[in-house]
Amino acid sequence: MMPSAGHPTPTPATLTSPSFTPNLMQPGAHSTRVDRPLQGAILTRSRWCAVMGVLLLLSLILIMLCLQLGTQYIGIGHLVELLSSALVGTASEPDAYRTTGVILLQVRLPRVLLGFLVGGCLAAVGVALQALMRNPLADPYVLGVSSGAALGVAIAVLFGIGTTVLALSLLPVCGFAGSLVALLVIYRMAASYDRLPIHSVLLAGVILNAIFSALIMFITSIMEPNRSFGMMAWLMGSLTAPAYPVLIALAGYLLVGLVLLLKQVRVLNILALGEEPARSLGIDTERTKRVMFLLSALMTGAVVSFSGMIGFVGMIIPHAVRLVVGADHRLLLPASTLVGGMFLMVTDTLARTLFVPSEVPVGVITALAGGPFFVYLLVWRKDRLA
Amino acid sequence: MSSRGQDDTTIENGGDGTHVHTYDLRGVHFRYGRPSGLDGGWVLRDVTLQVQPGEMLGIVGPNGSGKTSLLKLLAKLAAPQSGDITLFGRHLAGLSQEETAQTIAFVPQEHAQLFPFTVAETVLMGRFPHRQRSRWSFGFGWEDQDDCHAAAQAMATMDITHLAERLVTDLSGGERQRTMIARALAQKPRLLLLDEPTAFLDLQHQLDICSVLRRLRDEQELTVVIVSHDLNLASQYCTRIVMLKDGRIAAIGTPSEVLSVETLRDVYGCTVLIDAHPESGLPRITLPGPSLPVHV
């Protein structure tokens, strides 16, 4: 610390040594008094661990619960027994267990896990897009990113890429290409203004959605009728139990995406302040935006190619989580991921149990829950959406 | 004065009596995007200007005269098409983003915040340029004791300690402006650049902000540059004033030198009344009443 003189002191030898006056910078007893105001007002490591611990525990409990429910109820003892025997790989199981075992392990477990993954990723992408666009209403579905991905997948299906087993991994790539197109349009718009007015972003999303839906409808109508029916069910957003190798591949892919998103959380905090403050704090905003848009497109593309257009998860969940845990993305992003996973897992359980033997596409339920919430935000909370 | 054009990496040595300007702008031309119109569409033309350490410089001028653009050039948020800007004798363009961020803090014009960060969290964001980079921080970069200390101190300076837990979305304009300045102070900069810090604030808050800025300059040897619409505030609080007109410097000097009836008529196109402030003796500008003839 430099002593302060009455005159402007000669400038120090480096650019980066601020010279605060000593009376403001007394270490020791003074500092403890001064630091106290921050207690409770900022996110600390311990609060982070507490919240994430609770959410992880809650996720596990809900996963177990969702595994129990279905056309056939599986008791908790039975469930644990089946899961542990599957983990250990016991060959000799009683005949009575076999059918329930198949239902649980081949149908219910992969579907529940897929729901968790998809919901988590949609929420995480929602958080990222909201911070990037500085728009609390941003969501891959609302912005037309999901329908872009769906168009990519629909084109792939039309040309028969999706039907071959070998090319299964190509569908996410086509979805990625489609969502990238949508994000590029939005990125161009966002680049030409400092900050897009919220309603312009929504309008852009409406237009993109209209164009992409028209193209998707065109594709489905020239398809063979039996394929177009499956297409429609998928478009509404529905989860079907994937094979384990596919599930593992998807999980790996999405986890990498999540980790890369998590690496940007502190930067996202500062981007939420505004473009210029972020740049003046030394952030390469253009590069960050490109990276984040690319990651969002990759994740949305993969998710949509598996589960169709499940709407509003990316908007409701970050909103709700932000109200509870605060706006710091270091906690908001991972917490939203877990809550989004839980949310979609539970809604999908409702979708497959409420109207047995019929099954409702889960996208119908999320849209019915999310649409009114969206309207509520637009109409009654517009003071917050300056 | 150190001669420009010498090795970029040499940083001034304050001990041997050489004097280096905080900022040194030479023949700076700037425009957004491509040339347009007959005159090339320049927002700033041939701006030559020195800023001294510990100065409180006010940039004033009519709407569209290039005030904010000049501030953005100083903050390295934009780069001039031609001309030269040096900061403490080093070319501004040659500084890394990190170095710039540790030296210059920029407070943009006040606008509403959309995400419910607490005041303390917002102020702590100013510590970003000083973050510890380690392999395992994983983008989280938890703030350490130094960061919290700097933030708490900045909050105390701006008198917002009691607001620490409040959400920035719930603050009044004045409180939000003070939060943003505290965020800039937590950056521990040597220069503080502010764009219209008193716009949209009521009288009490205008005075608050200005006297705090003046105090920061006096106590912490911060060099302060503000863009302002308010000639009277600039007159009372700035040590020097740059007046821009159509992207050119129309006048530069102390408030008493710059704020004359002739200069203001020339720059703003209207005649005002100027007398001495009853307390400070600095120029005080009064708009003419409706009964007086507007053109003399």
XYZ file of C-alpha atoms in Angstrom:
682
model
C 0.000 0.000 0.000
C 1.327 3.364 -0.969
C 1.306 6.184 1.485
C -0.917 8.926 0.288
C 0.517 12.380 0.019
C -1.278 15.650 -0.243
C -0.295 16.118 -3.852
C -1.008 13.760 -6.637
C 1.562 11.084 -5.978
C 3.844 9.999 -8.758
C 2.144 7.237 -10.621
C 3.229 3.775 -9.561
C 5.309 1.669 -11.832
C 2.507 -0.593 -12.941
C -0.937 0.151 -14.213
C -2.543 -2.224 -11.830
C -1.825 -0.956 -8.376
C -4.617 1.116 -6.981
C -3.697 3.486 -4.243
C -6.444 3.716 -1.733
C -6.024 6.031 1.180
C -4.888 4.335 4.358
C -7.808 5.502 6.448
C -10.140 3.450 4.313
C -7.911 0.457 4.132
C -7.067 -0.589 7.651
C -6.744 -4.293 7.976
C -7.467 -6.082 11.216
C -10.276 -5.106 13.536
C -11.687 -2.708 10.987
C -12.012 -5.330 8.300
C -14.180 -7.713 10.288
C -16.633 -4.950 10.973
C -16.662 -3.825 7.380
C -17.020 -7.311 5.919
C -19.983 -8.317 7.989
C -22.589 -6.657 5.745
C -21.805 -9.134 3.006
C -22.779 -12.060 5.210
C -26.074 -13.473 4.027
C -26.215 -11.149 1.045
C -23.956 -13.167 -1.216
C -23.726 -16.740 -2.347
C -21.195 -18.645 -0.283
C -19.698 -22.041 -0.797
C -21.576 -23.449 2.185
C -24.944 -22.235 0.927
C -24.111 -23.667 -2.469
C -23.330 -27.057 -0.978
C -26.454 -27.014 1.215
C -28.817 -26.173 -1.633
C -27.238 -28.623 -4.053
C -27.204 -31.347 -1.404
C -30.890 -30.915 -0.688
C -31.724 -30.877 -4.395
C -29.668 -34.006 -5.086
C -31.381 -35.840 -2.256
C -34.764 -34.672 -3.489
C -33.893 -35.829 -7.019
C -33.024 -39.310 -5.767
C -36.252 -39.565 -3.764
C -38.324 -38.424 -6.733
C -36.562 -40.830 -9.089
C -37.466 -43.694 -6.760
C -41.043 -42.433 -6.539
C -41.426 -42.126 -10.306
C -40.003 -45.618 -10.748
C -42.694 -47.002 -8.464
C -45.605 -45.443 -10.324
C -47.000 -46.704 -13.582
C -49.549 -49.124 -14.993
C -48.146 -51.573 -12.507
C -47.269 -50.276 -9.043
C -43.945 -51.499 -7.704
C -43.485 -51.397 -3.928
C -40.386 -49.712 -2.574
C -38.892 -52.903 -1.105
C -39.448 -54.739 -4.344
C -37.985 -51.807 -6.281
C -34.802 -51.656 -4.254
C -34.427 -55.411 -4.547
C -34.819 -55.325 -8.325
C -32.443 -52.398 -8.760
C -29.757 -53.893 -6.553
C -30.000 -57.276 -8.220
C -29.699 -55.580 -11.592
C -26.666 -53.667 -10.385
C -24.965 -56.723 -8.954
C -26.071 -58.760 -11.933
C -27.672 -61.691 -10.102
C -28.674 -64.306 -12.653
C -31.088 -66.316 -10.555
C -34.241 -64.355 -9.939
C -37.697 -65.802 -9.206
C -40.078 -65.994 -12.146
C -42.575 -63.680 -10.504
C -39.982 -60.919 -10.524
C -39.133 -61.319 -14.162
C -41.975 -59.334 -15.763
C -41.814 -56.526 -13.229
C -38.069 -56.594 -13.662
C -38.382 -56.141 -17.400
C -40.939 -53.371 -16.998
C -38.758 -51.576 -14.498
C -35.367 -51.995 -16.097
C -36.213 -51.946 -19.795
C -39.056 -49.450 -19.836
C -39.483 -47.381 -16.743
C -35.896 -46.726 -15.633
C -34.561 -45.535 -19.018
C -37.617 -43.364 -19.537
C -37.387 -41.769 -16.104
C -33.683 -41.115 -16.598
C -34.298 -39.676 -20.061
C -36.937 -37.369 -18.611
C -34.506 -36.199 -15.962
C -31.762 -35.549 -18.529
C -34.020 -33.768 -20.999
C -35.668 -31.582 -18.363
C -32.325 -30.707 -16.806
C -30.794 -29.721 -20.120
C -33.790 -27.659 -21.216
C -33.660 -25.743 -17.939
C -29.891 -25.249 -18.193
C -30.174 -23.963 -21.759
C -32.994 -21.686 -20.604
C -30.761 -20.199 -17.905
C -27.955 -19.624 -20.406
C -30.199 -18.035 -23.036
C -31.864 -15.786 -20.472
C -28.520 -14.441 -19.294
C -27.192 -14.047 -22.836
C -30.264 -12.240 -24.113
C -30.709 -10.401 -20.799
C -34.300 -11.506 -21.109
C -36.073 -13.469 -18.390
C -38.570 -14.816 -20.904
C -36.028 -16.478 -23.182
C -36.466 -20.203 -23.627
C -35.417 -22.549 -26.440
C -39.075 -23.212 -27.217
C -40.270 -19.605 -27.168
C -37.305 -18.398 -29.245
C -37.952 -20.977 -31.963
C -34.708 -22.849 -31.289
C -36.605 -26.045 -30.509
C -38.690 -25.832 -33.665
C -35.515 -25.193 -35.644
C -34.102 -28.398 -34.234
C -37.376 -30.196 -34.914
C -37.249 -29.047 -38.532
C -33.724 -30.407 -38.850
C -34.833 -33.742 -37.444
C -37.962 -33.806 -39.626
C -35.872 -33.259 -42.759
C -33.562 -36.071 -41.678
C -36.530 -38.379 -41.104
C -38.032 -37.421 -44.470
C -34.891 -38.515 -46.263
C -34.811 -41.697 -44.241
C -31.683 -40.890 -42.266
C -33.421 -41.619 -38.989
C -34.741 -45.044 -39.864
C -31.430 -46.820 -40.121
C -29.961 -48.042 -36.863
C -26.460 -47.015 -37.778
C -27.480 -43.438 -38.383
C -29.279 -43.009 -35.072
C -26.549 -40.691 -33.929
C -27.160 -38.449 -36.938
C -30.530 -37.195 -35.740
C -29.020 -35.034 -32.974
C -26.633 -33.578 -35.541
C -29.530 -32.573 -37.773
C -31.312 -31.165 -34.743
C -28.178 -29.207 -33.899
C -28.013 -27.787 -37.420
C -31.641 -26.686 -37.209
C -31.334 -25.031 -33.822
C -28.128 -23.348 -34.919
C -29.975 -21.698 -37.803
C -32.572 -20.356 -35.371
C -29.928 -19.111 -32.944
C -27.933 -17.486 -35.743
C -30.958 -15.416 -36.704
C -31.425 -14.353 -33.086
C -27.702 -13.729 -32.650
C -27.665 -11.454 -35.693
C -30.576 -9.529 -34.239
C -28.976 -9.316 -30.828
C -25.673 -8.167 -32.321
C -27.202 -5.239 -34.123
C -28.680 -3.787 -30.954
C -26.963 -3.520 -27.607
C -29.849 -5.159 -25.889
C -32.898 -6.381 -27.716
C -36.153 -5.172 -26.251
C -37.887 -8.153 -24.684
C -40.914 -7.914 -26.878
C -38.858 -7.841 -30.080
C -37.161 -11.060 -29.039
C -40.528 -12.679 -28.413
C -41.781 -11.425 -31.744
C -38.738 -12.842 -33.497
C -39.454 -16.158 -31.760
C -43.060 -16.095 -32.926
C -41.999 -15.502 -36.523
C -39.293 -18.181 -36.434
C -41.749 -20.631 -34.869
C -44.334 -19.874 -37.563
C -41.852 -20.426 -40.385
C -40.403 -23.605 -38.928
C -43.814 -25.071 -38.040
C -45.036 -24.414 -41.563
C -42.037 -26.261 -42.971
C -42.513 -29.117 -40.498
C -46.197 -29.366 -41.418
C -45.212 -29.431 -45.068
C -42.812 -32.294 -44.436
C -45.258 -34.301 -42.340
C -47.998 -33.899 -44.934
C -45.901 -35.326 -47.770
C -44.786 -38.270 -45.617
C -46.466 -41.657 -45.586
C -49.460 -41.424 -43.223
C -48.234 -44.040 -40.749
C -44.924 -42.266 -40.337
C -46.496 -38.844 -40.100
C -48.603 -39.960 -37.130
C -45.488 -40.923 -35.208
C -43.993 -37.636 -36.292
C -46.909 -35.665 -34.839
C -46.704 -37.462 -31.483
C -42.973 -36.797 -31.338
C -43.419 -33.138 -32.275
C -45.746 -32.529 -29.344
C -42.940 -33.600 -27.097
C -42.984 -37.106 -25.716
C -40.520 -39.369 -24.012
C -40.043 -42.977 -25.035
C -37.758 -45.415 -23.309
C -34.458 -45.481 -25.188
C -32.070 -48.432 -25.367
C -29.321 -48.209 -22.781
C -26.408 -47.603 -25.171
C -28.351 -44.710 -26.700
C -29.227 -43.347 -23.281
C -25.612 -43.521 -22.152
C -24.395 -41.822 -25.323
C -26.940 -39.046 -24.886
C -26.108 -38.667 -21.197
C -22.399 -38.374 -21.967
C -23.030 -35.825 -24.690
C -25.339 -33.698 -22.564
C -23.099 -33.900 -19.495
C -20.178 -32.539 -21.502
C -22.430 -29.705 -22.625
C -23.506 -29.033 -19.044
C -19.942 -28.987 -17.789
C -18.967 -26.513 -20.503
C -21.950 -24.321 -19.581
C -20.959 -24.504 -15.925
C -17.510 -23.204 -16.787
C -19.126 -19.919 -17.861
C -21.319 -19.273 -14.833
C -19.391 -16.348 -13.423
C -19.178 -14.771 -16.847
C -22.943 -15.221 -17.211
C -23.438 -13.283 -13.976
C -21.558 -10.343 -15.398
C -23.180 -10.556 -18.814
C -26.496 -10.155 -17.028
C -25.285 -6.689 -15.939
C -25.190 -5.576 -19.538
C -22.922 -5.783 -22.534
C -20.785 -2.718 -21.875
C -20.208 -3.283 -18.169
C -19.236 -6.849 -19.024
C -16.736 -5.683 -21.622
C -15.342 -3.076 -19.281
C -14.776 -5.857 -16.744
C -12.539 -7.592 -19.253
C -14.910 -10.148 -20.757
C -14.708 -10.957 -24.448
C -18.466 -10.778 -24.849
C -18.591 -11.735 -28.516
C -16.579 -14.867 -27.944
C -18.605 -15.804 -24.879
C -21.846 -15.324 -26.761
C -20.649 -17.472 -29.647
C -19.568 -20.261 -27.309
C -22.800 -20.156 -25.342
C -25.025 -20.036 -28.421
C -23.150 -22.977 -29.902
C -23.504 -24.992 -26.693
C -27.189 -24.117 -26.428
C -27.763 -25.191 -30.028
C -25.891 -28.458 -29.500
C -27.833 -29.332 -26.379
C -31.224 -28.263 -27.723
C -30.610 -30.187 -30.931
C -29.798 -33.391 -29.067
C -32.687 -33.041 -26.642
C -35.249 -32.260 -29.351
C -34.138 -35.156 -31.515
C -35.003 -37.478 -28.632
C -38.049 -35.913 -27.100
C -39.545 -33.465 -29.581
C -40.553 -29.968 -28.629
C -41.146 -29.868 -24.918
C -41.982 -26.262 -24.207
C -41.601 -23.806 -21.361
C -39.398 -25.964 -19.098
C -36.508 -23.659 -19.946
C -38.511 -20.641 -18.889
C -40.560 -21.686 -15.862
C -37.831 -23.548 -14.039
C -35.102 -20.865 -14.063
C -37.737 -18.344 -13.041
C -38.948 -20.359 -10.100
C -35.457 -21.365 -9.003
C -34.241 -17.761 -9.248
C -36.970 -16.685 -6.846
C -35.756 -19.194 -4.278
C -31.965 -19.363 -4.595
C -31.205 -15.927 -6.074
C -29.793 -14.826 -9.384
C -26.171 -15.964 -9.025
C -25.637 -18.326 -11.939
C -23.107 -20.368 -10.004
C -26.030 -21.810 -8.081
C -28.850 -20.962 -10.471
C -27.529 -23.063 -13.341
C -26.859 -26.351 -11.510
C -29.934 -25.952 -9.310
C -32.149 -25.259 -12.312
C -30.696 -28.325 -14.000
C -31.724 -30.565 -11.107
C -35.114 -28.930 -10.648
C -35.785 -29.046 -14.395
C -34.900 -32.743 -14.369
C -37.244 -33.399 -11.476
C -40.005 -31.339 -13.057
C -39.977 -33.142 -16.378
C -39.591 -36.540 -14.732
C -42.672 -35.906 -12.588
C -44.754 -34.420 -15.425
C -43.844 -37.386 -17.603
C -44.923 -39.751 -14.827
C -48.225 -37.888 -14.742
C -48.429 -38.087 -18.531
C -48.121 -41.861 -18.521
C -50.242 -42.601 -15.429
C -53.126 -40.108 -15.365
C -55.084 -41.395 -18.338
C -54.215 -45.083 -18.350
C -54.329 -46.864 -20.741
C -53.840 -43.764 -22.950
C -50.718 -41.711 -22.697
C -50.586 -37.940 -23.063
C -47.517 -36.402 -24.730
C -45.583 -34.743 -21.913
C -45.208 -31.595 -24.033
C -48.957 -31.100 -23.760
C -48.715 -30.952 -19.981
C -45.697 -28.636 -19.868
C -47.353 -26.319 -22.390
C -50.580 -26.277 -20.401
C -48.627 -25.428 -17.267
C -46.137 -23.076 -18.915
C -48.402 -21.120 -21.252
C -50.523 -19.533 -18.516
C -47.385 -18.861 -16.468
C -45.882 -17.057 -19.464
C -49.000 -14.931 -19.838
C -48.910 -14.168 -16.129
C -45.319 -12.940 -16.427
C -46.122 -10.838 -19.476
C -49.261 -9.238 -18.091
C -48.894 -8.991 -14.332
C -45.154 -8.809 -13.906
C -44.396 -6.514 -16.802
C -42.943 -3.945 -14.413
C -40.036 -6.335 -13.993
C -39.544 -6.751 -17.713
C -38.624 -3.191 -18.596
C 6.820 14.666 -21.100
C 7.810 11.340 -22.470
C 8.008 11.329 -26.188
C 5.419 9.224 -27.840
C 6.418 6.519 -30.203
C 8.989 5.100 -27.872
C 8.874 1.508 -26.751
C 5.309 0.621 -25.807
C 6.212 -1.575 -22.931
C 8.096 1.002 -20.928
C 5.960 2.252 -18.170
C 6.578 5.643 -16.799
C 8.853 6.003 -13.844
C 7.278 8.483 -11.498
C 10.431 8.997 -9.463
C 12.602 10.860 -11.945
C 10.271 13.778 -12.380
C 9.053 12.898 -15.837
C 5.412 13.667 -16.286
C 3.115 11.339 -18.130
C -0.499 12.151 -18.816
C -3.176 9.792 -17.609
C -4.718 9.952 -21.037
C -3.166 11.438 -24.109
C -5.364 11.621 -27.191
C -3.884 12.823 -30.462
C -5.921 13.495 -33.587
C -8.555 10.936 -32.743
C -11.186 10.269 -35.407
C -14.005 7.900 -34.699
C -17.195 6.709 -36.332
C -19.546 3.761 -35.960
C -19.526 1.429 -38.931
C -18.889 2.586 -42.468
C -18.318 6.086 -43.779
C -21.544 7.842 -44.634
C -22.613 11.238 -45.876
C -20.476 13.919 -47.455
C -18.360 14.512 -44.373
C -17.609 10.842 -43.756
C -20.019 10.393 -40.877
C -17.433 11.005 -38.186
C -18.770 11.037 -34.659
C -15.508 12.453 -33.338
C -13.088 14.473 -35.456
C -9.531 15.328 -34.668
C -9.914 15.187 -30.900
C -6.695 16.046 -29.119
C -6.901 16.027 -25.369
C -4.811 15.300 -22.307
C -6.195 14.106 -18.995
C -4.077 14.689 -15.919
C -3.870 12.399 -12.929
C -6.348 13.230 -10.179
C -8.469 15.335 -12.442
C -12.246 15.411 -12.490
C -12.969 16.025 -16.124
C -16.445 16.785 -17.395
C -17.415 16.084 -20.983
C -20.340 18.291 -21.975
C -22.054 19.289 -25.178
C -25.390 19.167 -26.996
C -27.144 15.911 -27.895
C -25.268 13.984 -30.551
C -22.042 15.904 -30.072
C -20.085 12.717 -29.371
C -19.827 12.823 -25.574
C -20.659 9.183 -24.956
C -18.542 8.074 -27.912
C -15.557 9.882 -26.459
C -16.124 8.182 -23.115
C -16.355 4.794 -24.817
C -13.054 5.427 -26.563
C -11.476 6.230 -23.197
C -12.987 3.062 -21.708
C -11.647 1.020 -24.637
C -15.187 -0.056 -25.465
C -14.589 1.289 -28.942
C -11.437 1.902 -30.960
C -10.705 5.024 -33.009
C -10.304 4.714 -36.786
C -7.319 7.007 -36.700
C -5.331 8.856 -34.110
C -3.676 7.687 -30.998
C -4.784 7.117 -27.419
C -2.251 6.412 -24.708
C -2.929 5.597 -21.079
C -0.063 6.341 -18.701
C 2.216 6.459 -21.716
C 1.171 3.097 -23.102
C -0.981 2.597 -26.161
C -4.505 1.806 -25.035
C -4.984 -0.657 -27.876
C -1.947 -2.619 -26.697
C -3.274 -3.268 -23.207
C -4.807 -6.627 -22.427
C -8.474 -6.759 -21.503
C -7.498 -7.723 -18.007
C -5.050 -4.859 -17.535
C -7.605 -2.425 -18.874
C -10.257 -3.761 -16.516
C -7.933 -3.457 -13.545
C -7.160 0.145 -14.415
C -10.354 1.619 -15.813
C -13.838 1.265 -14.378
C -16.771 2.247 -16.535
C -20.283 3.025 -15.309
C -22.790 3.136 -18.161
C -25.904 5.230 -18.166
C -28.304 3.916 -15.595
C -30.748 1.296 -16.802
C -33.087 -1.115 -15.089
C -31.731 -4.453 -13.990
C -33.749 -7.537 -14.861
C -32.209 -10.230 -12.732
C -32.644 -10.222 -8.961
C -29.014 -10.121 -7.863
C -28.505 -8.674 -4.412
C -26.671 -5.380 -4.093
C -23.715 -7.157 -2.484
C -23.524 -9.683 -5.322
C -23.603 -6.899 -7.896
C -20.818 -4.976 -6.179
C -18.739 -8.151 -5.907
C -18.915 -8.557 -9.683
C -16.477 -5.669 -9.852
C -13.867 -8.069 -8.496
C -13.951 -10.110 -11.685
C -10.778 -8.586 -13.197
C -8.923 -9.496 -9.998
C -10.113 -13.095 -9.905
C -7.726 -15.865 -9.080
C -7.223 -18.112 -12.023
C -6.671 -21.646 -11.026
C -7.129 -24.957 -12.735
C -9.696 -26.132 -10.259
C -11.820 -23.031 -9.801
C -13.938 -24.358 -12.675
C -15.428 -21.037 -13.668
C -16.911 -20.639 -10.217
C -14.081 -18.534 -8.815
C -15.429 -18.039 -5.324
C -14.615 -14.603 -3.979
C -11.951 -14.589 -1.287
C -11.464 -12.365 1.733
C -9.794 -9.610 -0.299
C -12.703 -9.478 -2.696
C -15.259 -9.256 0.092
C -13.182 -6.604 1.786
C -12.918 -4.475 -1.342
C -16.641 -4.834 -1.996
C -17.602 -3.975 1.578
C -15.354 -0.942 1.437
C -16.822 0.213 -1.855
C -20.304 -0.193 -0.412
C -19.346 1.813 2.649
C -17.946 4.564 0.433
C -21.150 4.756 -1.569
C -23.230 4.476 1.611
C -25.155 1.429 0.491
C -24.020 -0.985 3.186
C -27.531 -1.129 4.577
C -28.831 -2.200 1.154
C -26.535 -5.231 0.905
C -29.313 -7.801 0.920
C -31.757 -5.846 -1.215
C -32.340 -6.939 -4.794
C -31.129 -4.604 -7.534
C -34.499 -5.039 -9.235
C -36.178 -3.363 -6.248
C -33.892 -0.346 -5.934
C -34.754 3.244 -6.719
C -32.812 4.988 -9.460
C -30.461 6.706 -7.026
C -29.750 3.539 -5.082
C -29.113 1.618 -8.276
C -26.723 4.277 -9.541
C -24.809 4.173 -6.265
C -24.683 0.377 -6.499
C -23.228 0.594 -9.987
C -20.599 3.087 -8.869
C -19.754 0.848 -5.909
C -19.367 -2.007 -8.376
C -16.893 0.137 -10.302
C -15.017 1.057 -7.107
C -14.718 -2.589 -6.077
C -12.729 -2.948 -9.279
C -10.090 -0.777 -7.528
C -9.476 1.217 -10.669
C -7.247 4.214 -11.123
C -9.742 5.795 -13.455
C -13.461 6.063 -13.108
C -15.490 6.830 -16.236
C -19.171 7.592 -15.853
C -21.825 8.200 -18.483
C -24.481 10.627 -17.269
C -24.286 9.528 -13.636
C -26.922 12.039 -12.602
C -29.450 11.508 -15.373
C -32.946 10.628 -14.119
C -32.005 11.395 -10.510
C -33.689 13.954 -8.298
C -31.774 16.918 -6.884
C -30.746 15.275 -3.635
C -29.323 12.226 -5.402
C -27.587 14.348 -8.035
C -25.772 16.222 -5.300
C -24.977 12.988 -3.461
C -23.406 11.353 -6.483
C -21.409 14.432 -7.434
C -20.028 15.051 -3.971
C -19.085 11.383 -3.598
C -17.249 11.509 -6.920
C -15.456 14.649 -5.863
C -14.531 13.045 -2.545
C -13.216 9.933 -4.290
C -11.047 12.107 -6.450
C -9.720 13.973 -3.422
C -9.255 11.039 -1.067
C -8.329 8.163 -3.319
C -6.547 10.071 -6.068
C -8.928 8.627 -8.566
C -9.065 10.294 -11.951
C -12.721 10.818 -12.778
C -14.209 11.504 -16.205
C -17.926 12.114 -16.446
C -20.260 12.813 -19.302
C -22.950 15.201 -18.217
C -25.867 17.117 -19.567
C -26.003 19.325 -16.552
C -23.710 22.321 -17.076
C -24.292 23.616 -13.564
C -23.230 20.366 -11.897
C -20.233 20.171 -14.220
C -19.329 23.728 -13.311
C -19.487 23.097 -9.569
C -17.833 19.695 -9.411
C -15.458 19.301 -12.358
C -11.935 20.621 -12.271
C -11.877 20.869 -16.036
C -14.482 20.777 -18.775
C -14.318 19.631 -22.382
C -17.114 20.983 -24.508
C -17.878 19.122 -27.706
C -19.758 20.331 -30.730
C -20.385 18.052 -33.721
C -17.585 15.756 -32.652
C -14.992 18.498 -32.299
C -13.664 20.082 -29.161
C -15.273 23.507 -28.997
C -13.683 24.570 -25.745
C -11.541 23.089 -23.040
C -10.382 24.448 -19.705
C -11.576 25.235 -16.202
C -15.311 25.864 -15.751
C -14.699 29.603 -15.624
C -12.814 29.498 -18.918
C -15.259 27.303 -20.797
C -18.642 28.417 -19.546
C -19.013 31.809 -21.135
C -22.074 33.289 -22.795
C -20.260 33.399 -26.142
C -19.105 29.767 -26.077
C -22.499 28.496 -25.027
C -24.219 30.517 -27.706
C -21.790 29.150 -30.221
C -22.182 25.520 -29.119
C -25.803 25.282 -28.042
C -27.222 28.031 -30.232
C -29.040 29.814 -27.449
C -28.232 32.677 -25.176
C -28.133 32.003 -21.466
C -27.431 34.114 -18.419
C -24.225 33.456 -16.555
C -23.351 34.829 -13.166
C -21.185 33.697 -10.267
C -22.388 30.981 -7.941
C -23.083 32.626 -4.571
C -20.985 30.096 -2.666
C -18.222 28.929 -4.952
C -17.973 31.878 -7.313
C -17.928 29.431 -10.215
C -20.051 30.165 -13.270
C -23.761 29.576 -12.811
C -25.926 29.166 -15.872
C -29.504 30.313 -15.917
C -31.938 29.848 -18.763
C -33.501 33.088 -19.938
C -37.097 33.737 -18.900
C -39.884 33.839 -21.479
C -40.115 37.622 -21.380
C -36.546 38.126 -22.491
C -35.668 38.162 -26.161
C -34.074 34.821 -26.989
C -31.637 36.177 -29.546
C -29.519 39.098 -28.596
